[in-house]
PDB file of C-alpha atoms in Angstrom:
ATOM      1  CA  UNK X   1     -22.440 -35.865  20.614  1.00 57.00           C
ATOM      2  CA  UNK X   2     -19.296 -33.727  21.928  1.00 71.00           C
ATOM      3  CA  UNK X   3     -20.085 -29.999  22.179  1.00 85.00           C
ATOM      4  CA  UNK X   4     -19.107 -27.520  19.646  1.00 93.00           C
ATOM      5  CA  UNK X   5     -15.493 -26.251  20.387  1.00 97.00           C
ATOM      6  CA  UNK X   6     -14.679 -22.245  20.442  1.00 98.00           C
ATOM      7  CA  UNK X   7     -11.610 -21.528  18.008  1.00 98.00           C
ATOM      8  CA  UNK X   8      -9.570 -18.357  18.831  1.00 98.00           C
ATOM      9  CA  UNK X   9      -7.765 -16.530  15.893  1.00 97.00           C
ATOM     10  CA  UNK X  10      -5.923 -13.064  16.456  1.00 96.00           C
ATOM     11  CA  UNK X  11      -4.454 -10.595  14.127  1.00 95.00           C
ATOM     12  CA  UNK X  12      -4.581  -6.906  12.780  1.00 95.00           C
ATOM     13  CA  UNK X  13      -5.828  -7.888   9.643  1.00 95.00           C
ATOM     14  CA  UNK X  14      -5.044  -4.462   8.437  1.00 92.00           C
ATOM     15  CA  UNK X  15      -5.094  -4.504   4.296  1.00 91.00           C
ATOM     16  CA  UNK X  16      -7.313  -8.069   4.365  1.00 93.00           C
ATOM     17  CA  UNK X  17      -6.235 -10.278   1.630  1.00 92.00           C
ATOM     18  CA  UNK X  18      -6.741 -13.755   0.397  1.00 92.00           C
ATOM     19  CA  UNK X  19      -4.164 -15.315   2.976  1.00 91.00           C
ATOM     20  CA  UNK X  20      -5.953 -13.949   6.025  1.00 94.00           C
ATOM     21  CA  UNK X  21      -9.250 -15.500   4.466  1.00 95.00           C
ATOM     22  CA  UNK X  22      -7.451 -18.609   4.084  1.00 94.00           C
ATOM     23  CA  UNK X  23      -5.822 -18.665   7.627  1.00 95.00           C
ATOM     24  CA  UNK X  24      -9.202 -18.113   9.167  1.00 97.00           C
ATOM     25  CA  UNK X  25     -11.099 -20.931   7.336  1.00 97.00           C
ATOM     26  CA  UNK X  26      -8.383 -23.461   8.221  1.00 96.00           C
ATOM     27  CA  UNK X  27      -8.837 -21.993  11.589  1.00 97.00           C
ATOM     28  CA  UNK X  28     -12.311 -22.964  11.726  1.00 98.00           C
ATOM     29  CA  UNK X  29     -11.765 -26.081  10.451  1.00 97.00           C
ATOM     30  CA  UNK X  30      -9.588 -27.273  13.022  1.00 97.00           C
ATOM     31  CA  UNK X  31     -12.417 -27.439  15.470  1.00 97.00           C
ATOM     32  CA  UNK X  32     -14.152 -29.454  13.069  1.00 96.00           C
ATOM     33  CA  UNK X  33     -17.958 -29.744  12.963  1.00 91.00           C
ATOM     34  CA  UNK X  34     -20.128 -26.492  13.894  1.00 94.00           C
ATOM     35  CA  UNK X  35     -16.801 -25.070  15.493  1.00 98.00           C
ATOM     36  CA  UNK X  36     -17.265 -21.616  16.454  1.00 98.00           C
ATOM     37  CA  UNK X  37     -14.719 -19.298  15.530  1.00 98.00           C
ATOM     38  CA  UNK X  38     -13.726 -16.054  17.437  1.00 98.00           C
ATOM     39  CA  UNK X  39     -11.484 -13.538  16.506  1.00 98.00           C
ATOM     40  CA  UNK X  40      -9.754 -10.895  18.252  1.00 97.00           C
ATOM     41  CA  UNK X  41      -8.586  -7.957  16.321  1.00 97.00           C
ATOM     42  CA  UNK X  42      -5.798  -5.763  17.429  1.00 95.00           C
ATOM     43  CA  UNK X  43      -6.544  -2.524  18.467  1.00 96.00           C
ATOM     44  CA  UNK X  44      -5.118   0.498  16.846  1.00 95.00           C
ATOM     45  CA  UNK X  45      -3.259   1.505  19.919  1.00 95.00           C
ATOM     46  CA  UNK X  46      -1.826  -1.844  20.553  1.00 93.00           C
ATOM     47  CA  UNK X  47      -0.102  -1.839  16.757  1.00 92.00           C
ATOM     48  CA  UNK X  48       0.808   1.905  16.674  1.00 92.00           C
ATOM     49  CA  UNK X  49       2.647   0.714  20.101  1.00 91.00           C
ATOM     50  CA  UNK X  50       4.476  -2.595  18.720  1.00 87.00           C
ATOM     51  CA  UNK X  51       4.730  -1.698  14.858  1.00 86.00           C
ATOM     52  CA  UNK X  52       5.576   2.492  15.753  1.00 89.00           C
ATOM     53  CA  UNK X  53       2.978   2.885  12.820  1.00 88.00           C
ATOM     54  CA  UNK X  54      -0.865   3.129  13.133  1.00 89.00           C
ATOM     55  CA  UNK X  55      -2.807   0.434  10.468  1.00 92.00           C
ATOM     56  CA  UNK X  56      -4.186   1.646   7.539  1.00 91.00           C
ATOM     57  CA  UNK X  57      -7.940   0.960   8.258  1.00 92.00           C
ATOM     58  CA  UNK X  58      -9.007   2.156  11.462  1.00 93.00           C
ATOM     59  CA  UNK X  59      -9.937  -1.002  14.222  1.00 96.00           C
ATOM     60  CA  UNK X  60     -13.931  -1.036  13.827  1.00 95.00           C
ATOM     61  CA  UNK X  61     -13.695  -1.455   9.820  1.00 94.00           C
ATOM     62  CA  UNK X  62     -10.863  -3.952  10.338  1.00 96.00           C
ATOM     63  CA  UNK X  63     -13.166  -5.755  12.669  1.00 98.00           C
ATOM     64  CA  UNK X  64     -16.602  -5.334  10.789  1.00 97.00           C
ATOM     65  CA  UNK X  65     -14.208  -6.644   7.589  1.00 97.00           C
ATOM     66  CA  UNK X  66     -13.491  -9.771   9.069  1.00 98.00           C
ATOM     67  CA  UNK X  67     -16.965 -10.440  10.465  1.00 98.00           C
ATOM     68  CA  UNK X  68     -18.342 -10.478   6.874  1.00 98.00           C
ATOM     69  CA  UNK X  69     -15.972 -13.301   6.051  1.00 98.00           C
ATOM     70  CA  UNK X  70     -18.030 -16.592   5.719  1.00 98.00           C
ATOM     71  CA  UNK X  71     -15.672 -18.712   8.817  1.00 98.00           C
ATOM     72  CA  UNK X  72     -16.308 -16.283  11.159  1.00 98.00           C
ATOM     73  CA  UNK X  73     -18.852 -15.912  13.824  1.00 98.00           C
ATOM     74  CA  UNK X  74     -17.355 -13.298  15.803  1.00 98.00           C
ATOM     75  CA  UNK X  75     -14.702 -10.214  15.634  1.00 98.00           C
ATOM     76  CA  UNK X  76     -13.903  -8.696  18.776  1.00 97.00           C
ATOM     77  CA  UNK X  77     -11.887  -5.480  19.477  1.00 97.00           C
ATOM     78  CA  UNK X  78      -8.803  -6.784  21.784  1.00 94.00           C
ATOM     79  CA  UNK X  79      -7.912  -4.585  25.441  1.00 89.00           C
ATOM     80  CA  UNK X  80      -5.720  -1.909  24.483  1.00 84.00           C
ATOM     81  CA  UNK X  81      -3.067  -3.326  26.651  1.00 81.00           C
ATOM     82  CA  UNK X  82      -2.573  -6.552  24.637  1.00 74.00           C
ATOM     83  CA  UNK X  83      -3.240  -9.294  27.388  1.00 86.00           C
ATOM     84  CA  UNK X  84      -3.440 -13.001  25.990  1.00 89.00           C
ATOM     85  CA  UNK X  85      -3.881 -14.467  29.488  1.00 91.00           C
ATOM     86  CA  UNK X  86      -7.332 -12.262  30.055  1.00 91.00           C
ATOM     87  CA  UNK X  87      -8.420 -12.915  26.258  1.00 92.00           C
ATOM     88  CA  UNK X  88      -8.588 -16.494  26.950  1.00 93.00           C
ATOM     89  CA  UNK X  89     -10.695 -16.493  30.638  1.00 91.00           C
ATOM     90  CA  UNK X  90     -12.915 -14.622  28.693  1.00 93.00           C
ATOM     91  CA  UNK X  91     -13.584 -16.466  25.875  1.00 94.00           C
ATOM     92  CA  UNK X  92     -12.653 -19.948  27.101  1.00 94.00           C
ATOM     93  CA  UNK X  93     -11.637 -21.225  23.622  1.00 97.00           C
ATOM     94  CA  UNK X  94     -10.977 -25.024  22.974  1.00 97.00           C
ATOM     95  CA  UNK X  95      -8.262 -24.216  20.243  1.00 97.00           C
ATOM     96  CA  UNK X  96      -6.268 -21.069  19.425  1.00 97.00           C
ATOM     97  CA  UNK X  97      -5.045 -21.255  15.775  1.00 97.00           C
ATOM     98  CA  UNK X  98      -1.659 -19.398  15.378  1.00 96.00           C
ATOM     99  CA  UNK X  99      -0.520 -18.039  11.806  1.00 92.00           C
ATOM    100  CA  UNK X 100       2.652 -19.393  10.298  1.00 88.00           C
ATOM    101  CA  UNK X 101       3.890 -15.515  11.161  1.00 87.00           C
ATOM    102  CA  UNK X 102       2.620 -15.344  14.901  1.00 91.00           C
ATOM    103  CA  UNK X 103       5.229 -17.158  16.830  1.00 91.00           C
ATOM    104  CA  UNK X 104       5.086 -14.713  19.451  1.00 90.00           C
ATOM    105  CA  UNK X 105       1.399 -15.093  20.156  1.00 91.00           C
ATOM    106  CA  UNK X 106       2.300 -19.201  20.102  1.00 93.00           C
ATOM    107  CA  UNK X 107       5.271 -18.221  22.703  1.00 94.00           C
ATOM    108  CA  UNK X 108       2.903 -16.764  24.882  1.00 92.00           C
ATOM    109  CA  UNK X 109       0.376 -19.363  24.556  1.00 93.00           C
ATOM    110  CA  UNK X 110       2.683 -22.031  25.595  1.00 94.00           C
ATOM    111  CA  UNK X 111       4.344 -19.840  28.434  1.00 93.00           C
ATOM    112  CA  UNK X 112       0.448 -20.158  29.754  1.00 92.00           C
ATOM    113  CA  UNK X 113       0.060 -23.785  29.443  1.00 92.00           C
ATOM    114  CA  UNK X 114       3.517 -24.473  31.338  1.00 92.00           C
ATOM    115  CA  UNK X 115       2.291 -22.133  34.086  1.00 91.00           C
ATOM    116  CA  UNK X 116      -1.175 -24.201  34.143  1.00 87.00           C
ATOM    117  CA  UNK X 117      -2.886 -21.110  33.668  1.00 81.00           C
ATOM    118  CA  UNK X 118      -4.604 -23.142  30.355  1.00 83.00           C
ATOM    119  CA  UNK X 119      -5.585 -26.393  28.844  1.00 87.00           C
ATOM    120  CA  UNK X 120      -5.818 -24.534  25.430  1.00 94.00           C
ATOM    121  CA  UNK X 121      -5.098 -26.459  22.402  1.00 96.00           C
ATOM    122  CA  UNK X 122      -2.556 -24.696  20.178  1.00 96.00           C
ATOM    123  CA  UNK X 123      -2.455 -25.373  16.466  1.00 95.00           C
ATOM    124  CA  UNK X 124      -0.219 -23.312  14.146  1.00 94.00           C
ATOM    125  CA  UNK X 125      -1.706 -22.832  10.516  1.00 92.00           C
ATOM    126  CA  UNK X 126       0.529 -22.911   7.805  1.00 86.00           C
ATOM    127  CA  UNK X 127       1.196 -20.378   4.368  1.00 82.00           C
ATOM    128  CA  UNK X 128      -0.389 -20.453   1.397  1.00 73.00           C
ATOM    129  CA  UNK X 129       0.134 -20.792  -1.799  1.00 63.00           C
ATOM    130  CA  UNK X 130       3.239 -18.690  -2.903  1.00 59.00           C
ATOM    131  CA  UNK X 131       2.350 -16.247  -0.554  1.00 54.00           C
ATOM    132  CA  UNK X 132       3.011 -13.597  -2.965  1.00 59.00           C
ATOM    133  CA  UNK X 133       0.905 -10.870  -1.926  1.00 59.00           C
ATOM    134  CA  UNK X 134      -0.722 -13.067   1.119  1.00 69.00           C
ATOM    135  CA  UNK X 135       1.308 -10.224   3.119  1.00 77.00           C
ATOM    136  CA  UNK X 136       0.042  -7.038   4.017  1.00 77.00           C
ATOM    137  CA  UNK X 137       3.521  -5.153   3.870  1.00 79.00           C
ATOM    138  CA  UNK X 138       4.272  -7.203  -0.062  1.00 82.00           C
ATOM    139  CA  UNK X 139       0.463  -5.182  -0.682  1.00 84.00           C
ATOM    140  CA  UNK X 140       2.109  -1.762   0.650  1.00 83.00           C
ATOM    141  CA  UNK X 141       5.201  -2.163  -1.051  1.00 84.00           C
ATOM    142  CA  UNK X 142       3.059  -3.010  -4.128  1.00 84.00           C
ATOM    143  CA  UNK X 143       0.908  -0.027  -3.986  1.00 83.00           C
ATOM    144  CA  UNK X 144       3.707   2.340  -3.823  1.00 83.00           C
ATOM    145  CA  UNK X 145       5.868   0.864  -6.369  1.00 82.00           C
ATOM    146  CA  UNK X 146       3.351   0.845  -8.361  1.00 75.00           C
ATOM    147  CA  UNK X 147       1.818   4.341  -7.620  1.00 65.00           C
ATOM    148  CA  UNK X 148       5.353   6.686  -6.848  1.00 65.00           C
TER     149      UNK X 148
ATOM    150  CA  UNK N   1     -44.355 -18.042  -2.686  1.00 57.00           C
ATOM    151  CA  UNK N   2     -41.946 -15.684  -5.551  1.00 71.00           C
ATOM    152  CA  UNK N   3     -39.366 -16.841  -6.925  1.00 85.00           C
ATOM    153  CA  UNK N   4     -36.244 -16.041  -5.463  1.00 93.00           C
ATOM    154  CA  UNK N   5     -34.109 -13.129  -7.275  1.00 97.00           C
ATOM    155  CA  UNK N   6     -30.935 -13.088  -8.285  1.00 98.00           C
ATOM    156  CA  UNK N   7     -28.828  -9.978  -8.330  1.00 98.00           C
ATOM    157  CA  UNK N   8     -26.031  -8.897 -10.144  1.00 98.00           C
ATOM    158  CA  UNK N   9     -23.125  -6.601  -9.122  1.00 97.00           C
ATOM    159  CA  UNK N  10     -19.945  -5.844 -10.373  1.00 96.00           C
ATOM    160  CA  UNK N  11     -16.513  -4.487  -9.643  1.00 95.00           C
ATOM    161  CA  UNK N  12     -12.826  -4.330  -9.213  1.00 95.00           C
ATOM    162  CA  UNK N  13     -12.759  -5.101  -5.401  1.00 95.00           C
ATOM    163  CA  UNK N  14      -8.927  -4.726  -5.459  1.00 92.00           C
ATOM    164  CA  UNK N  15      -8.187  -3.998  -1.675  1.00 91.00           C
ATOM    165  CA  UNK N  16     -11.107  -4.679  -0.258  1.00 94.00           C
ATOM    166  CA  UNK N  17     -12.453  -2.530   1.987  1.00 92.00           C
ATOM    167  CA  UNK N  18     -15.744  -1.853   4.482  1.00 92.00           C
ATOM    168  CA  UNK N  19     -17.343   0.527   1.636  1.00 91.00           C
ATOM    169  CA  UNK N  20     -17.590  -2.421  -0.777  1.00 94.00           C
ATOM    170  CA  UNK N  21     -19.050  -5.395   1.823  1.00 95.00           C
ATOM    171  CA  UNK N  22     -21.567  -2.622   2.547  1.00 94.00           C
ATOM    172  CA  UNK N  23     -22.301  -2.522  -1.073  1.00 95.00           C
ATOM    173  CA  UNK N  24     -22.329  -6.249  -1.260  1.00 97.00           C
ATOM    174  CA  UNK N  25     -25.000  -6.317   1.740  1.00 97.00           C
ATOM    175  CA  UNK N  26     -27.670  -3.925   0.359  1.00 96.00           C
ATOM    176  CA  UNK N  27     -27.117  -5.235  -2.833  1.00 97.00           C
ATOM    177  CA  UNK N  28     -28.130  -8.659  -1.499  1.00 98.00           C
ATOM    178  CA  UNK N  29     -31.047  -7.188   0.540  1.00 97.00           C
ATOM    179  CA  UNK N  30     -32.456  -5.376  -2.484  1.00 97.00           C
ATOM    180  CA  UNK N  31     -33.502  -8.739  -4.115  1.00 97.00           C
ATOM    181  CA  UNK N  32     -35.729  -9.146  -0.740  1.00 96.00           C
ATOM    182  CA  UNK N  33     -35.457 -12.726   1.422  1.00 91.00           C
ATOM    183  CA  UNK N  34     -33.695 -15.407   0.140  1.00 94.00           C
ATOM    184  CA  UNK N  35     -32.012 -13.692  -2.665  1.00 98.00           C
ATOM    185  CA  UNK N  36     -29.140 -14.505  -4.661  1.00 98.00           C
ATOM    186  CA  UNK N  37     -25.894 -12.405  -4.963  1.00 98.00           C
ATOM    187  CA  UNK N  38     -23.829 -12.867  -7.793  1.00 98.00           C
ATOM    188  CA  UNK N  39     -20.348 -10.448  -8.265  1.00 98.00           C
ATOM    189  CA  UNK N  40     -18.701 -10.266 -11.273  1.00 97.00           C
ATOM    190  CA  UNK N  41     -14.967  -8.965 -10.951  1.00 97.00           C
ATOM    191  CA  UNK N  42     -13.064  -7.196 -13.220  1.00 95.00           C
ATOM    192  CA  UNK N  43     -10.416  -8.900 -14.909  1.00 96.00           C
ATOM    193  CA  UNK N  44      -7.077  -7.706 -14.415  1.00 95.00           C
ATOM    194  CA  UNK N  45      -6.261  -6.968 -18.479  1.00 95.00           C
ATOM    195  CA  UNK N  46      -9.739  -4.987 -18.607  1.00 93.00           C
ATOM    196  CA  UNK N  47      -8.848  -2.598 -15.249  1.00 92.00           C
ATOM    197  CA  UNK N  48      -5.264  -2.292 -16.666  1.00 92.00           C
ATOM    198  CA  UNK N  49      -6.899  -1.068 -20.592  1.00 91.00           C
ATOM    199  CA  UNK N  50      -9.809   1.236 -18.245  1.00 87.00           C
ATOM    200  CA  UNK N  51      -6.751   2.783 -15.690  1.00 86.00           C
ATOM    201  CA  UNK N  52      -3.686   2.324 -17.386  1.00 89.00           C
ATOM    202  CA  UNK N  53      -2.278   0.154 -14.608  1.00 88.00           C
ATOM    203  CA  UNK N  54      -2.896  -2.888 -13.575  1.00 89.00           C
ATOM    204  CA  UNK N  55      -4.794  -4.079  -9.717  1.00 92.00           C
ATOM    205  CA  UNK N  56      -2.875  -4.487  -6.787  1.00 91.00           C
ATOM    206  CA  UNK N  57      -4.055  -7.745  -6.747  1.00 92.00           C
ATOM    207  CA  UNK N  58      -4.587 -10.218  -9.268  1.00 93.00           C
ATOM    208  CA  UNK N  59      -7.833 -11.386 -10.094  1.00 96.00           C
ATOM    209  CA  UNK N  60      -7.965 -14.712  -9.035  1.00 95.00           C
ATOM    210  CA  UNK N  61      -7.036 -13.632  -5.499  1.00 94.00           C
ATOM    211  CA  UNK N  62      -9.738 -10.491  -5.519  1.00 96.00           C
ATOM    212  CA  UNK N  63     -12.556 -13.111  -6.731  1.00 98.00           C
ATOM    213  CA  UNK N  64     -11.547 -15.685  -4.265  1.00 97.00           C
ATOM    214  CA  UNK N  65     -11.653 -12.653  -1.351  1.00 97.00           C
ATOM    215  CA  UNK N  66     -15.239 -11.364  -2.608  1.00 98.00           C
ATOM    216  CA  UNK N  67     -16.967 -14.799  -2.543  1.00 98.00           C
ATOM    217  CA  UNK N  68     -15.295 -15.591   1.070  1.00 98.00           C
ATOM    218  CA  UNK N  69     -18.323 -12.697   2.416  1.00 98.00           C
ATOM    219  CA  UNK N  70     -21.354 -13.490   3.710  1.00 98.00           C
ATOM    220  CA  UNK N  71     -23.583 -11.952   1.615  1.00 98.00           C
ATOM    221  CA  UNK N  72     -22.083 -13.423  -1.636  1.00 98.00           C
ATOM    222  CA  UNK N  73     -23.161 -16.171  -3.020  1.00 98.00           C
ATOM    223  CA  UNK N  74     -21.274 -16.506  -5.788  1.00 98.00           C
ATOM    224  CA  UNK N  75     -18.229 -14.323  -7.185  1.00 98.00           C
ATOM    225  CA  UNK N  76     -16.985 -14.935 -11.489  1.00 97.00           C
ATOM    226  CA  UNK N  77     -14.311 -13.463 -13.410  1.00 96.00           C
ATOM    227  CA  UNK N  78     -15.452 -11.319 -16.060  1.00 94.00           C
ATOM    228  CA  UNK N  79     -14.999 -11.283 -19.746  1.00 89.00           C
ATOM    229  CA  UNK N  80     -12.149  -9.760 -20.342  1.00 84.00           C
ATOM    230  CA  UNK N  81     -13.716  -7.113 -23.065  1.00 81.00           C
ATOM    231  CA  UNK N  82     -16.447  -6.330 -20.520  1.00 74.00           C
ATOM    232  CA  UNK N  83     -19.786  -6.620 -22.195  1.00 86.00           C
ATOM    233  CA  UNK N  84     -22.501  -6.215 -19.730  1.00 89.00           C
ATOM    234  CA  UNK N  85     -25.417  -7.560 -22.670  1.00 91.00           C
ATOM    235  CA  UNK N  86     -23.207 -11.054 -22.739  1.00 91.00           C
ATOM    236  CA  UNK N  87     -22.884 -10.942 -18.508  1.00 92.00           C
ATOM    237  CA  UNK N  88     -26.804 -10.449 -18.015  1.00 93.00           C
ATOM    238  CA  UNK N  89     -27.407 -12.956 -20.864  1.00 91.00           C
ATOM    239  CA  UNK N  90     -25.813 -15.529 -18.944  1.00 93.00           C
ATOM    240  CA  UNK N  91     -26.819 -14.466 -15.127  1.00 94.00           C
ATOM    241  CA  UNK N  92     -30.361 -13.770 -16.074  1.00 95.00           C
ATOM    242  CA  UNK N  93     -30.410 -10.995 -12.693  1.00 97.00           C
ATOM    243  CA  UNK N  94     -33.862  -9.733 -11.626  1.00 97.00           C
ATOM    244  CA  UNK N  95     -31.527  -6.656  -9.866  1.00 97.00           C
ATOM    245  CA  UNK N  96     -28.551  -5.491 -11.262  1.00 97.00           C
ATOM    246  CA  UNK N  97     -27.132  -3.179  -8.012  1.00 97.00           C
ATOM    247  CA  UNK N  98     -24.671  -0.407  -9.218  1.00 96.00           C
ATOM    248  CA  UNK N  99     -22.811   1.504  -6.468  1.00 92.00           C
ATOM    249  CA  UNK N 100     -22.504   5.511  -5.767  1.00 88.00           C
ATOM    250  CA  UNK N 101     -19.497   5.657  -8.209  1.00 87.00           C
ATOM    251  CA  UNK N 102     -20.891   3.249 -10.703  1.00 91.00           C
ATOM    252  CA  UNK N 103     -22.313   5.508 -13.510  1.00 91.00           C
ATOM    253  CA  UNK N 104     -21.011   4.340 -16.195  1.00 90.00           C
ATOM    254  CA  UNK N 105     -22.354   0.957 -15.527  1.00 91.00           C
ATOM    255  CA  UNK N 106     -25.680   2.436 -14.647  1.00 93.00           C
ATOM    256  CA  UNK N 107     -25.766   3.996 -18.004  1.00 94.00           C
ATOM    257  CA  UNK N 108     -24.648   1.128 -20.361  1.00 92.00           C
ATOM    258  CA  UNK N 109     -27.496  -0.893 -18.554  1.00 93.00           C
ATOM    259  CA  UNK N 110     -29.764   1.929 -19.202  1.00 94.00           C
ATOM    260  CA  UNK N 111     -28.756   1.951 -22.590  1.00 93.00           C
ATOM    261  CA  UNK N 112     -29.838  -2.117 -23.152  1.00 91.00           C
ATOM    262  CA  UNK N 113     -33.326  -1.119 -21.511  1.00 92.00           C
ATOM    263  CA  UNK N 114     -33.929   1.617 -24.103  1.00 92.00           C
ATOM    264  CA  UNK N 115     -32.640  -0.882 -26.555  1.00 91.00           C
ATOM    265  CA  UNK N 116     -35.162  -3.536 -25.295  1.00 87.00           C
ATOM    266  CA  UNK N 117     -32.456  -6.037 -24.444  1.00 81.00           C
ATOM    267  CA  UNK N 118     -33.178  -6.783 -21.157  1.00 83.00           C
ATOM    268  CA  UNK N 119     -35.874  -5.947 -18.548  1.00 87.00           C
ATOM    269  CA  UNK N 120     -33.761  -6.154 -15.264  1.00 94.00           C
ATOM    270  CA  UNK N 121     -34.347  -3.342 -12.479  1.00 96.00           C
ATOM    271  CA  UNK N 122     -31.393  -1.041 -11.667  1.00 96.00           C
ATOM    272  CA  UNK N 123     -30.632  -0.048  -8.063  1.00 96.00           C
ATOM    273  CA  UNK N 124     -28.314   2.090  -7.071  1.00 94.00           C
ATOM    274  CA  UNK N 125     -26.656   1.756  -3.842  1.00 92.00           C
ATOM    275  CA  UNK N 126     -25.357   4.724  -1.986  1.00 86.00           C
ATOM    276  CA  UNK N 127     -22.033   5.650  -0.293  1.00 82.00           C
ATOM    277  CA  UNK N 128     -21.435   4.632   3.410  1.00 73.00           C
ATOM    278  CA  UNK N 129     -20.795   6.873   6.092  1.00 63.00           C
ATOM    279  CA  UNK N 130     -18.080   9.876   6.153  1.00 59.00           C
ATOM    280  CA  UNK N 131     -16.640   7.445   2.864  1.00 54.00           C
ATOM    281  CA  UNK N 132     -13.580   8.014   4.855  1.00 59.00           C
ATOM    282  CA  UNK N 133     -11.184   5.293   3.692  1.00 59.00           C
ATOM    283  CA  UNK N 134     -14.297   3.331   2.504  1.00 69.00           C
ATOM    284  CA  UNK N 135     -12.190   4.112  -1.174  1.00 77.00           C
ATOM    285  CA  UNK N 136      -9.268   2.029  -2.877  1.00 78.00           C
ATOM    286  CA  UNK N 137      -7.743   5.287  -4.050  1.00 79.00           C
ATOM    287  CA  UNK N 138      -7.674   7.031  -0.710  1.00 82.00           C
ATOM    288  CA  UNK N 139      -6.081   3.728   1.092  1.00 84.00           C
ATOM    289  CA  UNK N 140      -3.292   3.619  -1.644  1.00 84.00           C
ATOM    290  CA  UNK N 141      -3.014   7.317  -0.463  1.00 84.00           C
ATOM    291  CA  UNK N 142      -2.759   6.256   2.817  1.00 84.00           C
ATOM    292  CA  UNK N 143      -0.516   4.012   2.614  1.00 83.00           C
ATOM    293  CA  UNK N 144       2.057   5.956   0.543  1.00 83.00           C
ATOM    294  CA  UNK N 145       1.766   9.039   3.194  1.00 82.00           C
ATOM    295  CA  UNK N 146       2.701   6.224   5.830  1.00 74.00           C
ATOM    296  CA  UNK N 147       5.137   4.592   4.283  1.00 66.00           C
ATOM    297  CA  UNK N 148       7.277   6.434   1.739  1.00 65.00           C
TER     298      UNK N 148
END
């Protein structure tokens, strides 16, 4: 029997909507049987920083939000100064699942592995559906369109 | 050994929020251990006749997003008149859990006990913490003070 493998998903999950939902459980899924899925949520300093905009939700509802979805088994504030490197000596994942939209996260994942700092797996998780409306800004754009 | 209750609640759930998986939990607790949580949500034609404008999201995607949480067991689309006597007909809930801003629901289920029509328990849930973005109304808010 091969141990249980850690998946690492990462996001701001600000205005959760079916797509995040979906991202995670594929997440989960590629560790396969009684995976265990961790995910780090960006703090609201770290967006307000790379976005110029604070979220909506403030960072303990986003991550109490996600820890009620069903794939999850953990939601974990991130460091306020982003730092991949220290995220993953921490939590020693087997996997970190990338979103179709988080090619930087995958860049520095794979600037890691080259250095041999990791022997994380990556695997990037694709859209879904349409995507219409899987998209936090489509939902913002929606609600004042809809509300002006 | 009781049998196990089921319990009924009901909503819109269009951007969901930490206010409403709060609901969700004590609604599942208030049918004691091993409970079952079932959500009906609104139908998009029947929020759009009650609020003159339609969700932000459509209803498959707000259904699919409620039954992804932990405490739900089970999340339907309603009818799309709303008729509460058909909807605890068919559910047969011990519990039907109504939230702080639910009184019109509270009532027309009142009204069916008077009536004799059913025998199911009402509890009411109350609001969570300051409420402070635990509302859809005040993240639309939010969002257009952001954004515009």
């Amino acid at each position: 029997m091969s141990k249980a493998k850690i998946v690492l998903a990462t996001g701001a999950f600000d205005l959760l909507h079916y797509g995040h939902y979906r991202f995670l459980e594929e997440a989960k899924k590629s560790g396969g049987k009684n995976s265990k899925l961790i995910v780090i949520i960006a703090r609201d300093k770290t967006i307000k920083k790379r976005k110029g905009k604070k979220p909506i939700l403030p960072e303990d509802q986003r991550r109490a939000l996600v820890e009620a979805l069903k794939p999850v088994d953990q939601a974990i504030l991130g460091y306020e100064e982003m730092n991949v490197e220290a995220v993953i000596r921490k939590i020693k994942p087997d996997i970190i699942a990338v979103g179709y939209d988080q090619d930087n996260m995958r860049r520095i994942v794979e600037e890691l592995l080259r250095k041999g700092k990791s022997r994380v797996k990556i695997v990037q998780i694709g859209r879904f559906g349409s995507a219409d409306l899987n998209s936090s800004s489509k939902i913002k754009r929606r609600v004042i369109e809809e509300w002006r």
